[in-house]
Amino acid sequence: GMHFGYFENPQGKRDGHVESIVRLSQEVIEFADIKPGSIVLDAGCGVGAITFEAAKRHDTRVLGINISTDQLRIAKEFKQAFDLRNVSFLERDYSQTGFEGESFDRILFCESLFHSLNKSKVISEVRRLLKPGGRIAIADFFLNHRLIWEQMRSVSLFEKGWFGKVTTIESIEDILKDGGFSNLEVLNITKNVTPSVSLAAQSAREHRDDRSVGPLRRNHRSSTILLEELMKHKKIGYYLVGAKVA
């Protein structure tokens, strides 16, 4: 339910783990260029890391949606603790929200678009939901380029453990253009996120033989170790992708 972190100085790694997570939230929000008075949708909000950060920093109304009831329960507990009035959470599928068209100024996806098996469908729903001049901002893992068949085996194992589908950065750009978006902006922040993935992989290696957790958690740990490998060999990168309603 919590996203990776952003290290300002990846070599020095002076930031702590928690600070790096907050920093990534801030980077995404800055990249989304949220204006005061905006209505923001955090699509696949996890436990609300980005949702709360967006609500803290701007005169905005922020809605977080998620299909995980467990994560939403935690998000709602955080909301009470933070006493934020401009935040709400709903159980919705971001590919078919049921919301009225042109309801939002900004729609954010932080490590959630990866879980969609039909990204074109999601982008078409985003296009429907955004007001004229609205903007989408995505922070996620993408393949740096198309891989040959043999290289896809480790990618498939990673996808299986993380319940998702990783696409090429070129492919998501095409989907956005075809879906009625323009002013595409792509930032490769792999080097800033890699230390956070390495920390997660290190922890996964330390607990690899822990049998007190179920097979799903064990698969997730193996996939996190695989992700570190895929990033080290420049197969997968971490990108910020933004675009405006054309």
Short mmCIF file of C-alpha atoms in Angstrom, two decimals:
data_model
loop_
_atom_site.label_atom_id
_atom_site.label_comp_id
_atom_site.label_asym_id
_atom_site.label_seq_id
_atom_site.Cartn_x
_atom_site.Cartn_y
_atom_site.Cartn_z
CA GLY A 1 0.00 0.00 0.00
CA MET A 2 3.04 2.33 0.19
CA HIS A 3 5.05 3.48 -2.82
CA PHE A 4 8.82 3.56 -3.28
CA GLY A 5 11.02 6.50 -2.32
CA TYR A 6 12.87 9.25 -4.18
CA PHE A 7 16.49 9.94 -3.18
CA GLU A 8 17.67 13.43 -4.07
CA ASN A 9 21.29 12.31 -3.87
CA PRO A 10 21.26 8.60 -4.90
CA GLN A 11 25.04 8.15 -4.40
CA GLY A 12 25.13 9.72 -0.94
CA LYS A 13 21.72 8.28 0.06
CA ARG A 14 21.50 10.76 2.96
CA ASP A 15 17.69 10.71 3.05
CA GLY A 16 16.01 8.22 5.35
CA HIS A 17 13.54 5.67 3.99
CA VAL A 18 10.44 7.51 5.26
CA GLU A 19 11.70 10.89 4.04
CA SER A 20 12.32 9.39 0.60
CA ILE A 21 8.70 8.15 0.40
CA VAL A 22 7.39 11.62 1.26
CA ARG A 23 9.83 13.08 -1.27
CA LEU A 24 8.45 10.92 -4.08
CA SER A 25 4.90 12.03 -3.19
CA GLN A 26 6.10 15.64 -3.42
CA GLU A 27 7.84 15.02 -6.76
CA VAL A 28 4.65 13.52 -8.24
CA ILE A 29 2.50 16.41 -6.96
CA GLU A 30 4.96 19.00 -8.28
CA PHE A 31 5.06 17.21 -11.63
CA ALA A 32 1.23 17.15 -11.76
CA ASP A 33 1.26 20.96 -11.43
CA ILE A 34 -1.78 21.03 -9.13
CA LYS A 35 -3.34 24.49 -8.99
CA PRO A 36 -5.12 25.89 -5.92
CA GLY A 37 -8.81 25.02 -5.98
CA SER A 38 -8.26 21.86 -8.06
CA ILE A 39 -10.28 18.67 -7.71
CA VAL A 40 -7.82 15.79 -7.74
CA LEU A 41 -8.35 12.04 -8.19
CA ASP A 42 -5.70 9.70 -6.78
CA ALA A 43 -6.36 6.56 -8.83
CA GLY A 44 -5.27 3.39 -7.03
CA CYS A 45 -4.44 5.37 -3.91
CA GLY A 46 -3.01 2.59 -1.71
CA VAL A 47 -3.17 3.80 1.90
CA GLY A 48 -3.25 7.44 0.78
CA ALA A 49 0.40 8.61 0.76
CA ILE A 50 -0.09 10.82 -2.32
CA THR A 51 -3.70 11.67 -1.41
CA PHE A 52 -2.72 13.21 1.91
CA GLU A 53 0.33 15.01 0.51
CA ALA A 54 -1.81 16.61 -2.23
CA ALA A 55 -4.42 17.67 0.32
CA LYS A 56 -1.81 19.15 2.69
CA ARG A 57 -0.05 21.31 0.15
CA HIS A 58 -2.88 22.92 -1.78
CA ASP A 59 -6.31 24.42 -1.45
CA THR A 60 -7.66 21.30 -3.16
CA ARG A 61 -10.24 18.58 -2.82
CA VAL A 62 -8.73 15.15 -3.17
CA LEU A 63 -10.47 11.82 -3.70
CA GLY A 64 -8.59 8.55 -3.37
CA ILE A 65 -10.02 5.42 -4.99
CA ASN A 66 -8.93 1.83 -4.57
CA ILE A 67 -10.32 -1.68 -4.96
CA SER A 68 -8.53 -2.94 -1.83
CA THR A 69 -10.86 -2.67 1.18
CA ASP A 70 -7.96 -3.34 3.58
CA GLN A 71 -5.92 -0.44 2.21
CA LEU A 72 -8.97 1.86 2.22
CA ARG A 73 -9.65 1.02 5.88
CA ILE A 74 -6.08 2.09 6.78
CA ALA A 75 -6.39 5.24 4.60
CA LYS A 76 -9.60 6.24 6.43
CA GLU A 77 -7.88 5.71 9.81
CA PHE A 78 -5.03 7.99 8.66
CA LYS A 79 -7.58 10.56 7.51
CA GLN A 80 -9.10 10.69 11.00
CA ALA A 81 -5.65 10.97 12.59
CA PHE A 82 -4.61 13.82 10.26
CA ASP A 83 -8.02 15.49 10.60
CA LEU A 84 -8.10 16.49 6.92
CA ARG A 85 -11.52 17.69 5.75
CA ASN A 86 -10.67 18.00 2.05
CA VAL A 87 -9.93 14.29 1.55
CA SER A 88 -12.27 11.39 0.90
CA PHE A 89 -11.88 7.74 -0.08
CA LEU A 90 -14.11 5.44 -2.10
CA GLU A 91 -13.96 1.84 -3.22
CA ARG A 92 -13.90 2.14 -7.02
CA ASP A 93 -12.19 0.54 -10.00
CA TYR A 94 -10.19 3.23 -11.82
CA SER A 95 -10.96 1.69 -15.22
CA GLN A 96 -14.72 2.20 -14.72
CA THR A 97 -15.34 4.69 -11.94
CA GLY A 98 -18.99 5.52 -12.56
CA PHE A 99 -18.18 9.23 -11.91
CA GLU A 100 -19.61 11.99 -14.08
CA GLY A 101 -17.49 13.12 -17.02
CA GLU A 102 -15.25 16.20 -16.70
CA SER A 103 -15.21 15.96 -12.89
CA PHE A 104 -11.48 16.35 -12.17
CA ASP A 105 -8.65 18.82 -12.86
CA ARG A 106 -5.86 16.33 -12.15
CA ILE A 107 -5.70 12.53 -12.07
CA LEU A 108 -2.69 10.85 -10.45
CA PHE A 109 -1.42 7.28 -10.74
CA CYS A 110 1.45 6.40 -8.42
CA GLU A 111 2.62 2.81 -9.01
CA SER A 112 -0.99 1.83 -9.67
CA LEU A 113 -1.29 1.88 -13.48
CA PHE A 114 1.11 -1.09 -13.51
CA HIS A 115 -1.69 -3.25 -12.07
CA SER A 116 -3.98 -2.61 -15.05
CA LEU A 117 -4.01 -5.29 -17.74
CA ASN A 118 -5.83 -2.93 -20.15
CA LYS A 119 -4.09 0.44 -19.99
CA SER A 120 -5.91 1.83 -23.06
CA LYS A 121 -9.24 1.33 -21.29
CA VAL A 122 -7.94 3.15 -18.19
CA ILE A 123 -6.59 6.08 -20.22
CA SER A 124 -9.90 6.41 -22.04
CA GLU A 125 -11.70 6.59 -18.66
CA VAL A 126 -9.18 9.23 -17.49
CA ARG A 127 -9.85 11.26 -20.66
CA ARG A 128 -13.59 11.12 -19.92
CA LEU A 129 -13.12 12.22 -16.31
CA LEU A 130 -10.73 15.14 -16.88
CA LYS A 131 -12.00 18.68 -17.42
CA PRO A 132 -10.75 20.59 -20.50
CA GLY A 133 -7.11 21.48 -19.82
CA GLY A 134 -6.92 18.72 -17.21
CA ARG A 135 -3.72 16.77 -16.66
CA ILE A 136 -2.76 13.18 -15.94
CA ALA A 137 0.43 12.39 -13.98
CA ILE A 138 1.82 8.85 -13.77
CA ALA A 139 4.71 7.61 -11.63
CA ASP A 140 5.55 3.99 -12.39
CA PHE A 141 7.85 1.27 -13.66
CA PHE A 142 8.11 0.84 -17.44
CA LEU A 143 10.25 -1.27 -19.74
CA ASN A 144 12.96 0.97 -21.20
CA HIS A 145 12.55 -0.75 -24.60
CA ARG A 146 11.01 -3.85 -26.12
CA LEU A 147 12.70 -7.05 -24.96
CA ILE A 148 13.39 -10.19 -26.93
CA TRP A 149 11.37 -13.27 -25.98
CA GLU A 150 14.06 -14.88 -23.73
CA GLN A 151 14.40 -11.67 -21.71
CA MET A 152 10.66 -11.60 -21.03
CA ARG A 153 10.80 -14.64 -18.73
CA SER A 154 12.13 -12.71 -15.72
CA VAL A 155 9.78 -9.82 -16.52
CA SER A 156 6.82 -12.25 -16.49
CA LEU A 157 7.90 -13.63 -13.11
CA PHE A 158 8.14 -10.09 -11.76
CA GLU A 159 4.65 -9.27 -13.12
CA LYS A 160 3.20 -12.41 -11.57
CA GLY A 161 4.56 -11.64 -8.10
CA TRP A 162 3.43 -8.03 -8.31
CA PHE A 163 0.05 -8.68 -9.97
CA GLY A 164 0.46 -6.42 -12.97
CA LYS A 165 1.62 -5.82 -16.50
CA VAL A 166 4.65 -3.70 -17.30
CA THR A 167 4.58 -1.96 -20.67
CA THR A 168 7.27 -0.03 -22.57
CA ILE A 169 7.59 3.69 -22.00
CA GLU A 170 7.04 4.14 -25.74
CA SER A 171 3.80 2.17 -25.53
CA ILE A 172 2.31 4.34 -22.75
CA GLU A 173 3.21 7.46 -24.75
CA ASP A 174 1.35 6.02 -27.76
CA ILE A 175 -1.67 5.08 -25.62
CA LEU A 176 -1.85 8.65 -24.27
CA LYS A 177 -1.56 10.21 -27.74
CA ASP A 178 -4.18 7.85 -29.17
CA GLY A 179 -6.39 8.53 -26.15
CA GLY A 180 -6.66 12.26 -26.84
CA PHE A 181 -3.75 13.66 -24.82
CA SER A 182 -1.04 16.11 -25.88
CA ASN A 183 1.90 18.01 -24.33
CA LEU A 184 3.52 14.76 -23.26
CA GLU A 185 6.25 15.09 -20.67
CA VAL A 186 8.48 12.15 -19.69
CA LEU A 187 11.06 12.21 -16.88
CA ASN A 188 13.30 9.24 -16.21
CA ILE A 189 13.92 9.21 -12.43
CA THR A 190 15.29 5.64 -12.25
CA LYS A 191 18.51 6.72 -10.54
CA ASN A 192 16.56 8.48 -7.77
CA VAL A 193 14.25 5.51 -7.10
CA THR A 194 16.82 2.68 -7.44
CA PRO A 195 18.16 3.04 -3.83
CA SER A 196 14.62 2.56 -2.53
CA VAL A 197 14.14 -0.59 -4.64
CA SER A 198 17.52 -1.87 -3.38
CA LEU A 199 16.43 -1.35 0.24
CA ALA A 200 13.22 -3.32 -0.44
CA ALA A 201 15.19 -6.08 -2.23
CA GLN A 202 17.68 -6.28 0.65
CA SER A 203 14.82 -6.71 3.11
CA ALA A 204 13.23 -9.33 0.80
CA ARG A 205 16.51 -11.28 0.69
CA GLU A 206 16.81 -11.21 4.50
CA HIS A 207 13.29 -12.64 4.86
CA ARG A 208 13.36 -14.93 1.84
CA ASP A 209 13.14 -18.15 3.90
CA ASP A 210 10.54 -16.84 6.34
CA ARG A 211 7.76 -19.44 6.23
CA SER A 212 5.49 -17.52 8.59
CA VAL A 213 4.02 -15.65 5.60
CA GLY A 214 1.90 -17.12 2.80
CA PRO A 215 3.00 -17.93 -0.78
CA LEU A 216 1.67 -14.60 -2.14
CA ARG A 217 3.95 -12.60 0.17
CA ARG A 218 6.88 -14.90 -0.64
CA ASN A 219 6.28 -14.45 -4.38
CA HIS A 220 6.13 -10.70 -3.87
CA ARG A 221 9.52 -10.78 -2.12
CA SER A 222 11.10 -12.84 -4.93
CA SER A 223 9.65 -10.39 -7.47
CA THR A 224 11.11 -7.41 -5.61
CA ILE A 225 14.57 -9.03 -5.84
CA LEU A 226 13.93 -9.62 -9.56
CA LEU A 227 12.89 -5.98 -10.01
CA GLU A 228 16.23 -4.83 -8.60
CA GLU A 229 18.02 -7.09 -11.11
CA LEU A 230 15.89 -5.84 -14.03
CA MET A 231 16.66 -2.23 -13.08
CA LYS A 232 20.37 -2.96 -12.66
CA HIS A 233 20.46 -4.40 -16.19
CA LYS A 234 18.53 -1.38 -17.51
CA LYS A 235 15.53 -3.45 -18.62
CA ILE A 236 13.07 -1.58 -16.40
CA GLY A 237 13.12 2.10 -15.40
CA TYR A 238 11.01 4.37 -13.21
CA TYR A 239 9.37 7.31 -14.97
CA LEU A 240 7.13 10.30 -14.40
CA VAL A 241 4.77 10.66 -17.37
CA GLY A 242 2.45 13.63 -17.76
CA ALA A 243 0.03 14.80 -20.44
CA LYS A 244 -2.81 17.29 -20.94
CA VAL A 245 -6.23 16.78 -22.42
CA ALA A 246 -5.70 17.72 -26.08
#
